[in-house]
Every structure is written in C-alpha cells, then in structure tokens.
Amino acid sequence: MAWVGYREFNPDKTVRPVAEAGYEHGYLERVKITWADTERGRGPVGTAIRTGATSWNSDILTDPNMAPWRAEALKRGYASCMALPLMSQGEAFGALALYAEESDAFTQSTIEQYTDLANNLAYGVVAVRTREEHKRAEEALRASEQRLQACASPDRTCIAISASVRWLSDALALLF
C-alpha cells in the first residue's frame, strides 16, 4: 500500500491523507498520525515530515515506534514500511508512505529509487500549487483592474493618489 499525507498546522500537527493506492481497507481512517514529537508522531511518516529525512522500519511486529499502529497494520498484512518526505524550499510539506507485506522489504537501493520518486512527486505537487496560486493572483489582478477602470471611467468622479502620482478622472477635471 502507498499513501501520501500532508502536514497540517493545527494544534495536534496531524497528517492528512490526500491519496492512497493498494490494499488500504480503512487503515488511514483508523490510525491517527501526527508529525509532532509524540508517540503518534514517531513512526516513519511523522518522523519523515518532522525531520525532512527518509524514515523506515524493518519489522512492524517488533519496532517499538510502531506500537500505536501495529494492530491495524498487522490486520492488513503490513510487515514493514517507510516514509519519504515531500520537500519544498528545504522543508517537508508531506510524506509518501509505502507499506510492504514482508519484513526488511526496503534496501538501500530501493530507498534511493523511492527517494527519486518522492522528489518527482514533490516537484509535481509544488508545480500544481504554483500554477493555482498564479491563477488566483491573475484573477485578483483582473478584478482590481476592473475596479480601477470603473473608477477612471468618464462618468465617475475619482481621485487616485499614490506616492508621487496624482490624476483626476476626466469628469472631475472638468470641475476645475
């Protein structure tokens, strides 16, 4: 199973699942994961987000940091897991979590491959977010321009003063 979670800036520092694939069967609804330095934040996902470094465990059954999620994970056949931070401007905004049916499933080679995958995913997420922010800024600029045009139309009286620029609308200029 794989899933992506984004960090939330709420008091509990929760991790909000935004996408999943594979055999999840209610796991993400039942486990409460945080990126705070608490018991529920010391698993791979919370640690990856908090530290900005890849985190994994080789055996969910024996790893003490997996205690809060062990029963739910074992019900679904998860034996090991890893989390890779999704980075932007030097900090993690989320994590990509991967679960495997066998213990010791993640080797140095697979970690490097998944790191490339997580970096590409983060790049894509940031690109989409940037495009959306750009679109919102353009819409706000258009609305502002429309308000300015309405103010500067000949049938309106308006004065615009900004630092060293002063002008009067044609209608107001006729009064002087």
Short mmCIF file of C-alpha atoms in Angstrom, two decimals:
data_model
loop_
_atom_site.label_atom_id
_atom_site.label_comp_id
_atom_site.label_asym_id
_atom_site.label_seq_id
_atom_site.Cartn_x
_atom_site.Cartn_y
_atom_site.Cartn_z
CA MET A 1 0.00 0.00 0.00
CA ALA A 2 1.12 3.54 -0.68
CA TRP A 3 -0.32 6.80 0.51
CA VAL A 4 0.51 10.50 0.58
CA GLY A 5 -0.14 12.68 3.58
CA TYR A 6 0.19 16.44 4.03
CA ARG A 7 1.15 18.06 7.30
CA GLU A 8 -1.46 20.23 8.95
CA PHE A 9 -0.64 23.27 11.06
CA ASN A 10 -3.27 22.56 13.70
CA PRO A 11 -2.57 22.12 17.43
CA ASP A 12 -2.24 18.32 17.04
CA LYS A 13 0.03 18.63 13.96
CA THR A 14 -2.00 15.96 12.19
CA VAL A 15 -1.08 14.34 8.90
CA ARG A 16 -3.97 14.49 6.44
CA PRO A 17 -4.12 11.64 3.90
CA VAL A 18 -4.68 13.05 0.39
CA ALA A 19 -4.16 9.97 -1.81
CA GLU A 20 -3.73 6.22 -1.44
CA ALA A 21 -3.29 3.14 -3.60
CA GLY A 22 -3.26 -0.56 -2.87
CA TYR A 23 -4.82 -2.51 -0.03
CA GLU A 24 -5.70 0.22 2.46
CA HIS A 25 -9.11 -1.12 3.64
CA GLY A 26 -9.83 1.63 6.20
CA TYR A 27 -6.31 1.81 7.65
CA LEU A 28 -5.94 5.56 7.17
CA GLU A 29 -9.32 6.24 8.80
CA ARG A 30 -8.40 4.24 11.90
CA VAL A 31 -4.83 5.36 12.53
CA LYS A 32 -4.20 8.86 13.75
CA ILE A 33 -0.81 10.05 12.56
CA THR A 34 0.83 13.28 13.60
CA TRP A 35 4.14 14.93 12.84
CA ALA A 36 4.50 16.14 16.44
CA ASP A 37 7.26 14.59 18.54
CA THR A 38 4.78 12.40 20.42
CA GLU A 39 4.04 8.67 20.43
CA ARG A 40 1.78 9.00 17.35
CA GLY A 41 4.39 11.11 15.58
CA ARG A 42 7.40 8.83 15.96
CA GLY A 43 6.50 6.41 13.19
CA PRO A 44 8.03 6.74 9.74
CA VAL A 45 5.52 9.32 8.40
CA GLY A 46 5.68 11.72 11.35
CA THR A 47 9.44 11.39 11.57
CA ALA A 48 9.94 11.99 7.83
CA ILE A 49 7.82 15.15 7.95
CA ARG A 50 9.33 16.44 11.19
CA THR A 51 12.97 15.79 10.22
CA GLY A 52 12.87 16.06 6.43
CA ALA A 53 14.68 12.72 6.16
CA THR A 54 13.58 9.27 4.98
CA SER A 55 12.40 7.06 7.82
CA TRP A 56 11.57 3.36 7.81
CA ASN A 57 11.17 0.31 9.97
CA SER A 58 12.14 -3.18 9.02
CA ASP A 59 9.56 -5.02 11.09
CA ILE A 60 6.25 -3.53 12.23
CA LEU A 61 5.78 -6.50 14.58
CA THR A 62 8.87 -5.71 16.68
CA ASP A 63 9.55 -1.99 16.18
CA PRO A 64 8.50 -0.16 19.39
CA ASN A 65 7.81 3.06 17.45
CA MET A 66 5.05 1.23 15.55
CA ALA A 67 3.08 0.29 18.68
CA PRO A 68 0.25 2.82 18.09
CA TRP A 69 -0.47 1.37 14.63
CA ARG A 70 0.73 -2.24 14.97
CA ALA A 71 -2.66 -3.97 15.35
CA GLU A 72 -4.23 -2.16 12.38
CA ALA A 73 -1.15 -2.71 10.23
CA LEU A 74 -0.92 -6.42 11.01
CA LYS A 75 -4.65 -6.90 10.26
CA ARG A 76 -3.87 -5.79 6.71
CA GLY A 77 -0.69 -7.80 6.33
CA TYR A 78 1.75 -4.90 6.52
CA ALA A 79 5.14 -6.08 7.80
CA SER A 80 7.41 -3.10 7.09
CA CYS A 81 7.02 0.47 5.99
CA MET A 82 8.93 3.55 5.00
CA ALA A 83 8.14 7.22 4.55
CA LEU A 84 9.89 9.71 2.32
CA PRO A 85 9.48 13.44 2.90
CA LEU A 86 7.94 15.59 0.20
CA MET A 87 10.16 18.64 0.22
CA SER A 88 9.74 22.23 -0.90
CA GLN A 89 12.12 25.07 -0.11
CA GLY A 90 14.03 22.98 2.40
CA GLU A 91 11.13 21.71 4.47
CA ALA A 92 8.72 18.80 4.29
CA PHE A 93 5.11 19.60 3.42
CA GLY A 94 4.11 15.95 3.49
CA ALA A 95 5.30 12.39 3.02
CA LEU A 96 4.98 9.42 0.70
CA ALA A 97 4.41 6.26 2.76
CA LEU A 98 4.99 2.75 1.42
CA TYR A 99 3.98 -0.50 3.15
CA ALA A 100 5.19 -4.00 2.30
CA GLU A 101 3.96 -7.49 3.17
CA GLU A 102 7.43 -8.70 4.09
CA SER A 103 9.87 -7.62 6.78
CA ASP A 104 13.10 -5.93 5.67
CA ALA A 105 11.47 -5.03 2.33
CA PHE A 106 13.34 -1.76 1.90
CA THR A 107 17.01 -1.88 0.95
CA GLN A 108 19.42 0.97 0.29
CA SER A 109 18.83 0.52 -3.44
CA THR A 110 15.03 0.68 -3.16
CA ILE A 111 15.27 3.62 -0.78
CA GLU A 112 17.29 5.54 -3.40
CA GLN A 113 14.74 4.70 -6.10
CA TYR A 114 11.81 5.70 -3.92
CA THR A 115 13.63 8.90 -2.96
CA ASP A 116 13.74 9.82 -6.65
CA LEU A 117 10.03 9.03 -6.89
CA ALA A 118 9.22 11.18 -3.83
CA ASN A 119 11.31 14.07 -5.20
CA ASN A 120 9.47 13.89 -8.54
CA LEU A 121 6.12 13.74 -6.74
CA ALA A 122 7.01 16.77 -4.60
CA TYR A 123 8.11 18.68 -7.70
CA GLY A 124 4.77 17.94 -9.36
CA VAL A 125 2.76 18.96 -6.30
CA VAL A 126 4.69 22.22 -5.99
CA ALA A 127 4.23 22.91 -9.72
CA VAL A 128 0.46 22.41 -9.47
CA ARG A 129 0.27 24.58 -6.34
CA THR A 130 2.31 27.31 -8.03
CA ARG A 131 0.07 27.22 -11.09
CA GLU A 132 -3.04 27.51 -8.88
CA GLU A 133 -1.53 30.43 -6.93
CA HIS A 134 -0.62 32.14 -10.21
CA LYS A 135 -4.17 31.68 -11.47
CA ARG A 136 -5.63 33.14 -8.27
CA ALA A 137 -3.24 36.11 -8.49
CA GLU A 138 -4.21 36.74 -12.10
CA GLU A 139 -7.92 36.65 -11.18
CA ALA A 140 -7.33 39.10 -8.33
CA LEU A 141 -5.38 41.39 -10.67
CA ARG A 142 -8.20 41.32 -13.24
CA ALA A 143 -10.76 42.18 -10.56
CA SER A 144 -8.57 45.03 -9.35
CA GLU A 145 -8.14 46.33 -12.90
CA GLN A 146 -11.91 46.25 -13.40
CA ARG A 147 -12.44 48.28 -10.22
CA LEU A 148 -9.82 50.77 -11.38
CA GLN A 149 -11.40 51.03 -14.83
CA ALA A 150 -14.80 51.64 -13.26
CA CYS A 151 -13.29 54.35 -11.09
CA ALA A 152 -11.49 56.01 -14.01
CA SER A 153 -14.41 55.97 -16.43
CA PRO A 154 -15.55 59.42 -17.69
CA ASP A 155 -18.87 59.23 -15.90
CA ARG A 156 -17.29 58.63 -12.49
CA THR A 157 -15.58 61.05 -10.18
CA CYS A 158 -12.41 59.64 -8.71
CA ILE A 159 -9.07 60.78 -7.39
CA ALA A 160 -6.15 58.37 -7.26
CA ILE A 161 -3.13 59.35 -5.19
CA SER A 162 -0.10 57.15 -4.82
CA ALA A 163 3.30 58.43 -3.62
CA SER A 164 4.15 60.86 -6.45
CA VAL A 165 1.42 60.07 -8.99
CA ARG A 166 -1.77 62.14 -8.91
CA TRP A 167 -4.51 62.29 -11.53
CA LEU A 168 -8.10 63.20 -11.85
CA SER A 169 -10.72 61.47 -13.89
CA ASP A 170 -11.95 63.45 -16.90
CA ALA A 171 -15.25 64.11 -15.15
CA LEU A 172 -13.56 65.57 -12.08
CA ALA A 173 -11.05 67.55 -14.14
CA LEU A 174 -13.95 69.40 -15.81
CA LEU A 175 -14.90 70.79 -12.40
CA PHE A 176 -11.53 72.50 -12.04
#
